[in-house]
Short mmCIF file of C-alpha atoms and ligand atoms in Angstrom, two decimals:
data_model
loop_
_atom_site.label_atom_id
_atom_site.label_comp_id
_atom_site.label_asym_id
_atom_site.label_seq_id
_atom_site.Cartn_x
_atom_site.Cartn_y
_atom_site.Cartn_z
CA UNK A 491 3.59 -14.39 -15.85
CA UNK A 492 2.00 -15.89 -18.95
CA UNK A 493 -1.25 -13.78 -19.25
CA UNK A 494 -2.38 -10.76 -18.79
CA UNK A 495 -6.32 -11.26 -18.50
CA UNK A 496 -7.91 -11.50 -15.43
CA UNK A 497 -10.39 -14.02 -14.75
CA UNK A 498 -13.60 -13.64 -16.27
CA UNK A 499 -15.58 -13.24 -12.38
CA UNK A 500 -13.01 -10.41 -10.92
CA UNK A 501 -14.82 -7.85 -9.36
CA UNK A 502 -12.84 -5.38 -12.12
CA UNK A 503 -13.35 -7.02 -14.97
CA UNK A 504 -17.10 -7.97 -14.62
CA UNK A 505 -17.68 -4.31 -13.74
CA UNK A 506 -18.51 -4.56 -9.99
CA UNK A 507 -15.59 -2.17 -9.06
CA UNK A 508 -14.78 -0.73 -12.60
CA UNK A 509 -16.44 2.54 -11.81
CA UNK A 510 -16.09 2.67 -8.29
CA UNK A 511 -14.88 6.61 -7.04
CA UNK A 512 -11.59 4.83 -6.36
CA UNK A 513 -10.91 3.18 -9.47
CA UNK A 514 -12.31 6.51 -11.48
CA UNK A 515 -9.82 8.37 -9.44
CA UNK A 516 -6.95 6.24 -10.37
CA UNK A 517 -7.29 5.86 -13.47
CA UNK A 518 -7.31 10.18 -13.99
CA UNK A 519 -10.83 10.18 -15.24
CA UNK A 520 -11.60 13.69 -14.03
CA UNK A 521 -12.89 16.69 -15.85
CA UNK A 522 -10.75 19.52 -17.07
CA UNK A 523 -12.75 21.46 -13.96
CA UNK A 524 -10.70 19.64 -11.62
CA UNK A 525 -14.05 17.44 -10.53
CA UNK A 526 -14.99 14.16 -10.25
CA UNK A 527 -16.13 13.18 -13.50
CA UNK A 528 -18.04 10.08 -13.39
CA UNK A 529 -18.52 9.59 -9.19
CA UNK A 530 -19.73 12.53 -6.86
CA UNK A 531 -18.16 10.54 -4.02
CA UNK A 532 -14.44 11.75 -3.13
CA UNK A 533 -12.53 8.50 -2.64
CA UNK A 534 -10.44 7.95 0.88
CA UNK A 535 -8.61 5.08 2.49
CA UNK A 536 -5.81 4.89 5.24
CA UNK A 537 -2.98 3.46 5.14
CA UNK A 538 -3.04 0.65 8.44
CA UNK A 539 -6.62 1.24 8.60
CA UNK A 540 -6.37 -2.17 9.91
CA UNK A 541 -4.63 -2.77 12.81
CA UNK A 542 -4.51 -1.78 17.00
CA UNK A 543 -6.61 1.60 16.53
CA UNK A 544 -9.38 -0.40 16.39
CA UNK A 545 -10.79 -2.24 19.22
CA UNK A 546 -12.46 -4.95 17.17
CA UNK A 547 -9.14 -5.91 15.63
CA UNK A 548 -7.23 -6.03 19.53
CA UNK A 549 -10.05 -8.20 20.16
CA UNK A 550 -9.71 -10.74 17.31
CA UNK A 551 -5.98 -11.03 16.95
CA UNK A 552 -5.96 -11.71 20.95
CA UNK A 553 -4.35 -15.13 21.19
CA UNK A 554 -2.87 -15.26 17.39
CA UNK A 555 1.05 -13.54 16.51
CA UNK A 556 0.70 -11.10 13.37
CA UNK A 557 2.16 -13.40 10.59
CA UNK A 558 -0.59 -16.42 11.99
CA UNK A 559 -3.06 -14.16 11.58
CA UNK A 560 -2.01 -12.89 8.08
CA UNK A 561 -2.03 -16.42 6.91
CA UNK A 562 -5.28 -17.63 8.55
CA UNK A 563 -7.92 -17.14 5.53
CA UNK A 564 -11.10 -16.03 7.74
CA UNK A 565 -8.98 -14.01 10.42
CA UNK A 566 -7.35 -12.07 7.87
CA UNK A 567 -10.65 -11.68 5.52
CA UNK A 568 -12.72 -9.88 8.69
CA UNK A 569 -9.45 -7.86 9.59
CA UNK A 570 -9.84 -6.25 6.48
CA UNK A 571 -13.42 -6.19 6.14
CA UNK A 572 -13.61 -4.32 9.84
CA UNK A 573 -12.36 -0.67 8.63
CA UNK A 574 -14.57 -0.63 5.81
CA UNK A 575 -17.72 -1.13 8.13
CA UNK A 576 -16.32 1.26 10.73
CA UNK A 577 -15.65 4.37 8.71
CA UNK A 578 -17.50 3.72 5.34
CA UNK A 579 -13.76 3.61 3.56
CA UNK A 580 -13.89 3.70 -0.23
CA UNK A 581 -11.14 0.70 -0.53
CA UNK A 582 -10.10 -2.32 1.78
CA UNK A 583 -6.55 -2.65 2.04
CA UNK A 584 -5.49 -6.37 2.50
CA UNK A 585 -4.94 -7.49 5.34
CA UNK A 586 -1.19 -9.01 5.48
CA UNK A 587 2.49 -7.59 5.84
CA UNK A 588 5.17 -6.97 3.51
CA UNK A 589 7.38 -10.29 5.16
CA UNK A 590 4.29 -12.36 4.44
CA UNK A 591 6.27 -13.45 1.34
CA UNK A 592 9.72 -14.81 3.02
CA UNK A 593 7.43 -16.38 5.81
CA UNK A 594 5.54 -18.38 2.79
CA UNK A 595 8.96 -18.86 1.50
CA UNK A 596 10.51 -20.46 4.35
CA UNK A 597 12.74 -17.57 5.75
CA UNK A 598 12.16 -17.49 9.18
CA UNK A 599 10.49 -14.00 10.24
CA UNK A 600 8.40 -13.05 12.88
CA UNK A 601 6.91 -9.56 13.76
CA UNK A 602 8.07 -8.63 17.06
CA UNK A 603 4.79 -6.22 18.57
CA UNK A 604 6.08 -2.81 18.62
CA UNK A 605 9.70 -3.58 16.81
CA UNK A 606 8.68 -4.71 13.88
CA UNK A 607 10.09 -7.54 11.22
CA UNK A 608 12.98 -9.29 12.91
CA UNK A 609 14.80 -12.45 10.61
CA UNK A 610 16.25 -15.79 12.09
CA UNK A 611 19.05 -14.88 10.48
CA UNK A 612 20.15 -11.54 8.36
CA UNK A 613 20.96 -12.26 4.62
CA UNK A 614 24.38 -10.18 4.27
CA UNK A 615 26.61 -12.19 2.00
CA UNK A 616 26.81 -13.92 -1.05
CA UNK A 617 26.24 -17.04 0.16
CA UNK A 618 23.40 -16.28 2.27
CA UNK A 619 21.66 -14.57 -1.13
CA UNK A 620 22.56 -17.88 -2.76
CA UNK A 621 20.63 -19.92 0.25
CA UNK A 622 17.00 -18.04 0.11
CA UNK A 623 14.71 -20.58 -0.69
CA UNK A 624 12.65 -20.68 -3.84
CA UNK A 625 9.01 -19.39 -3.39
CA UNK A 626 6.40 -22.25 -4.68
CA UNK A 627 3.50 -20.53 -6.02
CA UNK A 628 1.36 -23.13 -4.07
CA UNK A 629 2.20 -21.26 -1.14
CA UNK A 630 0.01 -18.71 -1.87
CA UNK A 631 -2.70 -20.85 -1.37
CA UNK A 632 -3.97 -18.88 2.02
CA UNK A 633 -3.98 -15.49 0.64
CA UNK A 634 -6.03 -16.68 -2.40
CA UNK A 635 -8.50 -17.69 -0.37
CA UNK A 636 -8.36 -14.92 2.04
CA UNK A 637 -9.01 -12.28 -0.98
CA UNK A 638 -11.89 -14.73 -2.48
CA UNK A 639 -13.63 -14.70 0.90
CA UNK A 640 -12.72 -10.77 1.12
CA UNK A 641 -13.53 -9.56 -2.46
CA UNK A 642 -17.26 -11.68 -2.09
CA UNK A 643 -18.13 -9.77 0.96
CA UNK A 644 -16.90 -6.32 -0.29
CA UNK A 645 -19.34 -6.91 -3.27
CA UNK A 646 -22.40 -5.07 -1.38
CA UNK A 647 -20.31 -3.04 1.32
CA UNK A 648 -20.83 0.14 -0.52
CA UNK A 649 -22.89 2.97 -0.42
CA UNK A 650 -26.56 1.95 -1.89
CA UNK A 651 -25.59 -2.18 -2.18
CA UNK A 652 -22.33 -1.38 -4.29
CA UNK A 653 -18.87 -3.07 -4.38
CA UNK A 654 -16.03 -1.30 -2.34
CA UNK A 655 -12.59 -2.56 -4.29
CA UNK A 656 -9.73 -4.73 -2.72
CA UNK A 657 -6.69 -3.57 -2.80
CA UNK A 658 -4.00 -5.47 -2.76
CA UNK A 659 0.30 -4.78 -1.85
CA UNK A 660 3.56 -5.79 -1.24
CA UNK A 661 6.85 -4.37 -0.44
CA UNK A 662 9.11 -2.95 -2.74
CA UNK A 663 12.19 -4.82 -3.22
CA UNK A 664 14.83 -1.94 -1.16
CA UNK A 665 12.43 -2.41 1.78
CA UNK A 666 12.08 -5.45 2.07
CA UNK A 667 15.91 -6.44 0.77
CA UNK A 668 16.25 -3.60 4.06
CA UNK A 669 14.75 -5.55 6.78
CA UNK A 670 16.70 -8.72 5.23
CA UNK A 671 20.16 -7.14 5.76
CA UNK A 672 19.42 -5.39 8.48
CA UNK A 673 17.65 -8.47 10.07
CA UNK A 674 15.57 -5.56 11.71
CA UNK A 675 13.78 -2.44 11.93
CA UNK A 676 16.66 0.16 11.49
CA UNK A 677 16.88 4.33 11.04
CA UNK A 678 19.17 4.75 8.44
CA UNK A 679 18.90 0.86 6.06
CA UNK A 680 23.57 1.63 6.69
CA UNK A 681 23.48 -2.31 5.46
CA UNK A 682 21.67 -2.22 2.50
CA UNK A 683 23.01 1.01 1.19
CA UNK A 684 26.55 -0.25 1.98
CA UNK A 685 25.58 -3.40 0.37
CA UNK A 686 25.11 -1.72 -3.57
CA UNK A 687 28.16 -0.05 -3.71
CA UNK A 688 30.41 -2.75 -1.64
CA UNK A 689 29.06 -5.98 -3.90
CA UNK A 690 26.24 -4.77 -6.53
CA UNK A 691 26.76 -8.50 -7.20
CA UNK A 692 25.15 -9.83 -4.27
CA UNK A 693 22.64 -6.44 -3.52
CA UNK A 694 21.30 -7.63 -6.91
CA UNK A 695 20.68 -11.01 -6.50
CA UNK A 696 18.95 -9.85 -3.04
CA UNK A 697 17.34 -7.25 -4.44
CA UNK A 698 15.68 -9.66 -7.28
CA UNK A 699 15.05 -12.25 -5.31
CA UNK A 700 13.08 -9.47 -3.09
CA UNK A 701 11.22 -8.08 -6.55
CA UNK A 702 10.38 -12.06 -7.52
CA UNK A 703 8.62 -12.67 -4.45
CA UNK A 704 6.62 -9.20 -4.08
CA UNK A 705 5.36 -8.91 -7.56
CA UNK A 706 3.94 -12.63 -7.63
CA UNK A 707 2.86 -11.74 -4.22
CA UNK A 708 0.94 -9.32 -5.52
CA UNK A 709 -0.18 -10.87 -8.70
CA UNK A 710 -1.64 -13.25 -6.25
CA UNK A 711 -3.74 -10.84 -4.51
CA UNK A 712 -5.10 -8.86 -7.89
CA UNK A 713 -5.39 -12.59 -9.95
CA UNK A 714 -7.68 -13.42 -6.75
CA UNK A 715 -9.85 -10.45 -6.89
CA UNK A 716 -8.26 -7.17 -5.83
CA UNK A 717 -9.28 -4.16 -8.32
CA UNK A 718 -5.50 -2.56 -7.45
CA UNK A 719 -2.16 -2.76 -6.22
CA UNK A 720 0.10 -0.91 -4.29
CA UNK A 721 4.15 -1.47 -4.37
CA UNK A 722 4.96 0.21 -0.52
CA UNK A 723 8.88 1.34 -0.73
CA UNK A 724 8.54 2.88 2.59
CA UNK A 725 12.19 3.40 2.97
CA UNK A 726 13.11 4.60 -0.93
CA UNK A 727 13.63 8.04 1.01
CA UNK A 728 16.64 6.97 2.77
CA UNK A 729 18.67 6.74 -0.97
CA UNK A 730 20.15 9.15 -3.12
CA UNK A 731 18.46 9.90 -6.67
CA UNK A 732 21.68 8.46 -8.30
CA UNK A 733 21.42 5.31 -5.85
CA UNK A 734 18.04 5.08 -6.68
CA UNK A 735 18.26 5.12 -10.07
CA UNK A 736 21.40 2.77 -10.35
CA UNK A 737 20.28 0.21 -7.77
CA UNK A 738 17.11 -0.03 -6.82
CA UNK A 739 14.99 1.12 -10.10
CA UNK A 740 15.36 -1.65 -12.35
CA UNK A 741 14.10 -4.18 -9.58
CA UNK A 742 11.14 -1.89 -8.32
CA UNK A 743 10.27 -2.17 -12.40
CA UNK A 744 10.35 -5.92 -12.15
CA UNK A 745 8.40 -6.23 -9.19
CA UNK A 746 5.50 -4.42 -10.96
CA UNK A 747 5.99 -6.26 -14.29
CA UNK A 748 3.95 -9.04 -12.56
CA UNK A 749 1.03 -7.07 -12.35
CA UNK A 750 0.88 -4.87 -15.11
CA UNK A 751 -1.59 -4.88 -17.83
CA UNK A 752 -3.50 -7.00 -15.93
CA UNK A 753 -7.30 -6.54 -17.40
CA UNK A 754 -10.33 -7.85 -17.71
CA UNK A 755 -12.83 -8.78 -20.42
CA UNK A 756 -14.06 -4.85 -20.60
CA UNK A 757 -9.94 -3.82 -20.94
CA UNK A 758 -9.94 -1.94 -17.84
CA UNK A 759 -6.68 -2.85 -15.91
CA UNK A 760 -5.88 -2.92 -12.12
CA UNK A 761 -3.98 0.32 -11.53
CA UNK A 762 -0.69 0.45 -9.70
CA UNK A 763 0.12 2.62 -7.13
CA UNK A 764 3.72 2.98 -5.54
CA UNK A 765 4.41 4.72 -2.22
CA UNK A 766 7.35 5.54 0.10
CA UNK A 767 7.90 8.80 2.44
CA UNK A 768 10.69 11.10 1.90
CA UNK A 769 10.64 10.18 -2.06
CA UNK A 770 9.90 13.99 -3.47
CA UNK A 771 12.91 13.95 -4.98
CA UNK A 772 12.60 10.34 -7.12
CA UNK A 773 8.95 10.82 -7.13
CA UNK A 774 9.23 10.91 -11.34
CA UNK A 775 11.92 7.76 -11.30
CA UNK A 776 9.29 5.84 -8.99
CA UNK A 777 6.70 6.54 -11.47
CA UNK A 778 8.97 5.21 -14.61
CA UNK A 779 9.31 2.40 -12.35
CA UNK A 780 5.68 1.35 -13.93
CA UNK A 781 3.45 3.41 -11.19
CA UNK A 782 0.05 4.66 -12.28
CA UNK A 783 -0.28 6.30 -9.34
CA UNK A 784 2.03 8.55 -6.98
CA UNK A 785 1.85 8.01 -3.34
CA UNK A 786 3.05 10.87 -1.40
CA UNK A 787 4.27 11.07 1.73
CA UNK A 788 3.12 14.37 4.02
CA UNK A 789 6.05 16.38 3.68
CA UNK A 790 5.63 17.46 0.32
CA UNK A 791 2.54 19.48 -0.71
CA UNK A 792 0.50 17.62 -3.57
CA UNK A 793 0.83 20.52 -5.62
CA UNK A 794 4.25 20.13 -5.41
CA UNK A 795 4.24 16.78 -6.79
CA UNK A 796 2.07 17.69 -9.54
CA UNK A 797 4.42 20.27 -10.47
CA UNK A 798 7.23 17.69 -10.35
CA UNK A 799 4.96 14.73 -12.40
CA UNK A 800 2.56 16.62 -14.61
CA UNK A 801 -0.96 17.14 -14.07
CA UNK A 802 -1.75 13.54 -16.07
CA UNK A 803 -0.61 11.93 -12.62
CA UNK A 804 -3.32 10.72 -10.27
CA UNK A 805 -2.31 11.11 -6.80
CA UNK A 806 -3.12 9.71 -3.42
CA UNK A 807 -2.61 11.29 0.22
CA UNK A 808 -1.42 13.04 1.91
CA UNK A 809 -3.03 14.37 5.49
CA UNK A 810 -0.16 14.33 7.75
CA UNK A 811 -1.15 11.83 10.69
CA UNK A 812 0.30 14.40 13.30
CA UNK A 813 -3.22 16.10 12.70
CA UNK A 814 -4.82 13.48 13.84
CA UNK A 815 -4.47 14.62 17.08
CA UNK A 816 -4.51 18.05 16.69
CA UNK A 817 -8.18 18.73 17.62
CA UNK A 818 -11.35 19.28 14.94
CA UNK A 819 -10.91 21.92 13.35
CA UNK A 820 -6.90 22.13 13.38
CA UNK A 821 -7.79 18.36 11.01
CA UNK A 822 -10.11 19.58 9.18
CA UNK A 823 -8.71 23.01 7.95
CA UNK A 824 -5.65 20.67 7.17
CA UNK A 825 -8.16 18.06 5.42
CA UNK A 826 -9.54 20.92 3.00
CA UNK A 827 -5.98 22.41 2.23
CA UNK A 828 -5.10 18.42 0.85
CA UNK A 829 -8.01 18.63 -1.25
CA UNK A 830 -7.52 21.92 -2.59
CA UNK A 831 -3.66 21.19 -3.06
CA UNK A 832 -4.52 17.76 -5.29
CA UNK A 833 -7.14 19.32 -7.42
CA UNK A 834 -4.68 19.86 -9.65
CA UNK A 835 -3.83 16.18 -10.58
CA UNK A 836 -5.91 14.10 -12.91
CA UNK A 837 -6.90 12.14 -9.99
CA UNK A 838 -6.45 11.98 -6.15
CA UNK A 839 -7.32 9.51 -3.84
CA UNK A 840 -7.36 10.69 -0.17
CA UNK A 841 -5.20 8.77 2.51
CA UNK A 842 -2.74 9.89 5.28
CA UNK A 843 1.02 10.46 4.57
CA UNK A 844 2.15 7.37 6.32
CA UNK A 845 0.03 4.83 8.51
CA UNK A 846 -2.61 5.59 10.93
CA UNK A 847 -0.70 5.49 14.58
CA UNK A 848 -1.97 2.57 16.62
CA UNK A 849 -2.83 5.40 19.10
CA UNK A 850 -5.36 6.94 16.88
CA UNK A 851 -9.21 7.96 18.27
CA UNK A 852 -10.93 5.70 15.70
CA UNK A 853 -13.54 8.29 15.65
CA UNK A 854 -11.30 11.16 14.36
CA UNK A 855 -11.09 8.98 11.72
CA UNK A 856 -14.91 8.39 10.57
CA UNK A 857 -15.14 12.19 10.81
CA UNK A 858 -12.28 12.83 8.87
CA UNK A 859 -14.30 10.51 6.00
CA UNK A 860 -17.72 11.96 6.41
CA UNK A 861 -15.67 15.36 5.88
CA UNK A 862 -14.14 14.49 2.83
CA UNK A 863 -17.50 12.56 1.43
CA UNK A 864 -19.60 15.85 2.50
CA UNK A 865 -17.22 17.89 0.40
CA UNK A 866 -18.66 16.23 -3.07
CA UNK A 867 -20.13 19.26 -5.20
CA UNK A 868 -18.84 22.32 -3.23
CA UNK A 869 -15.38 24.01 -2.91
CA UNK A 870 -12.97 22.09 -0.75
CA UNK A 871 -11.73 25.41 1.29
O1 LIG B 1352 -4.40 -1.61 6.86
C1 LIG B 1352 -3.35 -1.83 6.22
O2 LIG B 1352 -2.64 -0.90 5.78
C2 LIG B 1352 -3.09 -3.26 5.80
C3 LIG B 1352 -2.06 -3.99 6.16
C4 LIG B 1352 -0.58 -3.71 6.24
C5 LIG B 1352 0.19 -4.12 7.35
N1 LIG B 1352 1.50 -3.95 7.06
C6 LIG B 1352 -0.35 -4.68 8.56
C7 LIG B 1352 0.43 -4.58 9.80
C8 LIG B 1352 0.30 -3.20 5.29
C9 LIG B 1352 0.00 -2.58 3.96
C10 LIG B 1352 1.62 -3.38 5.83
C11 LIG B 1352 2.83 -3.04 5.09
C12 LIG B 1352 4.09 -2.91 5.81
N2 LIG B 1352 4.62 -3.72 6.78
C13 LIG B 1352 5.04 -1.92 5.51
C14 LIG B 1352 4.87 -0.85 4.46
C15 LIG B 1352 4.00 0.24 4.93
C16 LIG B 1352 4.60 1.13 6.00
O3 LIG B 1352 4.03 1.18 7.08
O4 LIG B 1352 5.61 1.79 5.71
C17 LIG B 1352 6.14 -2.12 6.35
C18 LIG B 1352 7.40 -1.28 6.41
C19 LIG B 1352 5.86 -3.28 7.15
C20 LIG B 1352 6.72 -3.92 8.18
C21 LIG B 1352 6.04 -3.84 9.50
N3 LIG B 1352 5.02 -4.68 9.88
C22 LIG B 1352 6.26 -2.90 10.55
C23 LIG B 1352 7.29 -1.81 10.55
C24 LIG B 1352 5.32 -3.18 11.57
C25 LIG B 1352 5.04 -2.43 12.86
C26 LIG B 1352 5.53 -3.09 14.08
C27 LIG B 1352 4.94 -2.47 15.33
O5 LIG B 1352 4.36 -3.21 16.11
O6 LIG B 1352 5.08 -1.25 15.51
C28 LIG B 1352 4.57 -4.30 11.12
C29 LIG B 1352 3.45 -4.95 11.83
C30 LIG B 1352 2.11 -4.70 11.27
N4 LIG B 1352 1.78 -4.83 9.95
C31 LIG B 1352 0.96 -4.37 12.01
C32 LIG B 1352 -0.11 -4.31 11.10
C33 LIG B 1352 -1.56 -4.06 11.39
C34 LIG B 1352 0.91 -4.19 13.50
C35 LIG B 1352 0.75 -5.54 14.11
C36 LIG B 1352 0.10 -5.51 15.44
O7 LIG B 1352 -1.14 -5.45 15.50
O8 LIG B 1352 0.82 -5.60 16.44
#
């Protein structure tokens, strides 16, 4: 963590992506009106916009397990280049998983299709905290390359020749500490939450070991060419405010240290986003955590959130993916009342409130971003 300049060729830095919709978005630049200021172009992405609702990616990861394909360079670069030609997305989101670091690390981890992350062996005492391997920065050697290859075909995917931004991710460190107790997918994360209050000792050692390897995970991916980051603490809304705020804050605030203030040559810096689902009530603490940007989930209405952040907040989602399958114009009524309910915030990036379901119509979801593009210089509802 010595400097805080990107390299002089990132996308960000020499301008390719600096005034992209998405960028403009996240960094609050619109007009008191409530418009766009600088892009006509409403930004969207999905969250798992990669992955089995698409044909093309069944097809290529036939053959290869998950964490393989996250760490082959060229499989992982098209897997995240295939959304972007498909629905005309105004981001890629990397390609990878939020295990990707233990797995470079030497825990052993696989992703069991349809489970989920599953460890060798679940880290539940001090001992096994003491044990976790250190993470050699060479071993990020794959994903470097897999963002180079990714950012320098992004570069004329865009509307008219122009760069669509990378953006890159990791896990926050109470999700990922979660699957590392757990050793597993689980409902209510009983081991980690027993784990702060039963031996803070050990749940912070865990817990920044967990923030070490995410944040230079993701100072990987932005050092390599991704224009933004996002910190996912999927499971945040399982904890308590106070639990949140005693245990888990101070490592989700190291995790971003690695990445923040990271600009280029023009001083524009890769904004951070942070997102987990059932968070409206630490929505403000996850923003102190060093957020730019609030990710919110699809339970709680973006107004909502702006009342509970303050209108200087860019934020990104939320179309609940139930509506996905609700028929037309069930989505798109829904679509326009997202729009309408963000307008308020100094910047909002469309998405869904949690992942696209592998079960998804692909096509629901290219109409769902010629919608939102179509909806540039008129009303949203
Ligand atoms: O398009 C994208 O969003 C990019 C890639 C991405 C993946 N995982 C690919 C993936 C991202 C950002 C993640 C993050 C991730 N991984 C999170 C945080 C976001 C969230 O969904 O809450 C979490 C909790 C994980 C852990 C994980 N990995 C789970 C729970 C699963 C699902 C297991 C299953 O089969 O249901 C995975 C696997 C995974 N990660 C898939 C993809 C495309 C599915 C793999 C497949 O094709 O079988």
């Amino acid at each position: 963590m010595t400097t805080t300049h990107l390299p002089p060729d990132h996308p960000l830095g020499s301008g390719l992506t600096a005034d992209a919709p998405l960028i403009n978005q996240y960094r609050g630049s619109r007009s008191s009106t409530g418009e766009p200021a600088r892009s006509g172009r409403r930004p969207v992405w999905f969250m798992r916009q990669a992955g089995r609702s698409l044909p093309e990616y069944r097809r290529l990861r036939e053959g290869t397990t998950m964490l393989d394909s996250c760490l082959n360079p060229e499989l992982a670069s098209e897997i995240t280049l295939q959304p972007v030609r498909r629905h005309g997305v105004d981001a890629a989101i990397f390609f990878s998983d939020i295990v990707i670091p233990l797995r470079l690390a030497g825990v052993g981890v696989e992703i069991k299709p349809g489970v989920g992350p599953v460890l060798d062996s679940p880290v539940r005492t001090a001992a096994d905290v003491a044990a976790l391997p250190e993470l050699d920065d060479a071993a990020f050697a794959p994903i470097t390359e897999a963002v180079q290859r990714t950012v320098a075909e992004l570069s004329t995917l865009g509307p008219e020749g122009s760069a669509v931004p990378l953006i890159g991710f990791a896990g926050a460190p109470f999700t990922l500490a979660a699957y590392m107790v757990e050793g597993r997918p689980s409902r209510d994360h009983l081991g980690p939450r027993a784990m702060m209050h039963a031996d803070p000792e050990t749940w912070n050692a865990l817990a920044a070991w967990a923030a070490d390897v995410s944040g230079r995970f993701m100072r990987a991916q932005v050092m390599a060419g991704a224009s933004a980051a996002q910190l996912f603490d999927s499971w945040a809304g399982s904890l308590g405010r106070a639990d949140y705020q005693n245990h888990v804050f101070e490592h989700s605030r190291a995790a971003f240290s690695h990445v923040a203030g990271l600009s280029g040559v023009n001083g524009v810096s890769a904004p951070l986003i942070h997102f987990g689902t059932g968070t409206g009530e630490i929505l403000d603490l996850m923003k102190d955590a060093g957020a730019d940007v609030l990710g919110v989930d699809y339970r709680l209405n973006l107004a909502e959130a702006t009342r509970r952040l303050g209108p200087g907040t860019p934020l990104q989602g939320n179309i609940d993916p139930a509506f996905l399958t609700a028929g037309w114009p069930v989505l798109e009524t829904h679509v326009r009342e997202v729009i309408a309910a963000g307008s308020g915030a100094a910047g909002h990036v469309l998405n869904l409130g949690h992942g696209v379901p592998p079960e998804t119509d692909p096509a629901v979801l290219t109409r769902v971003v010629e919608l939102i593009h179509s909806l540039d210089d008129e009303a949203a509802v």
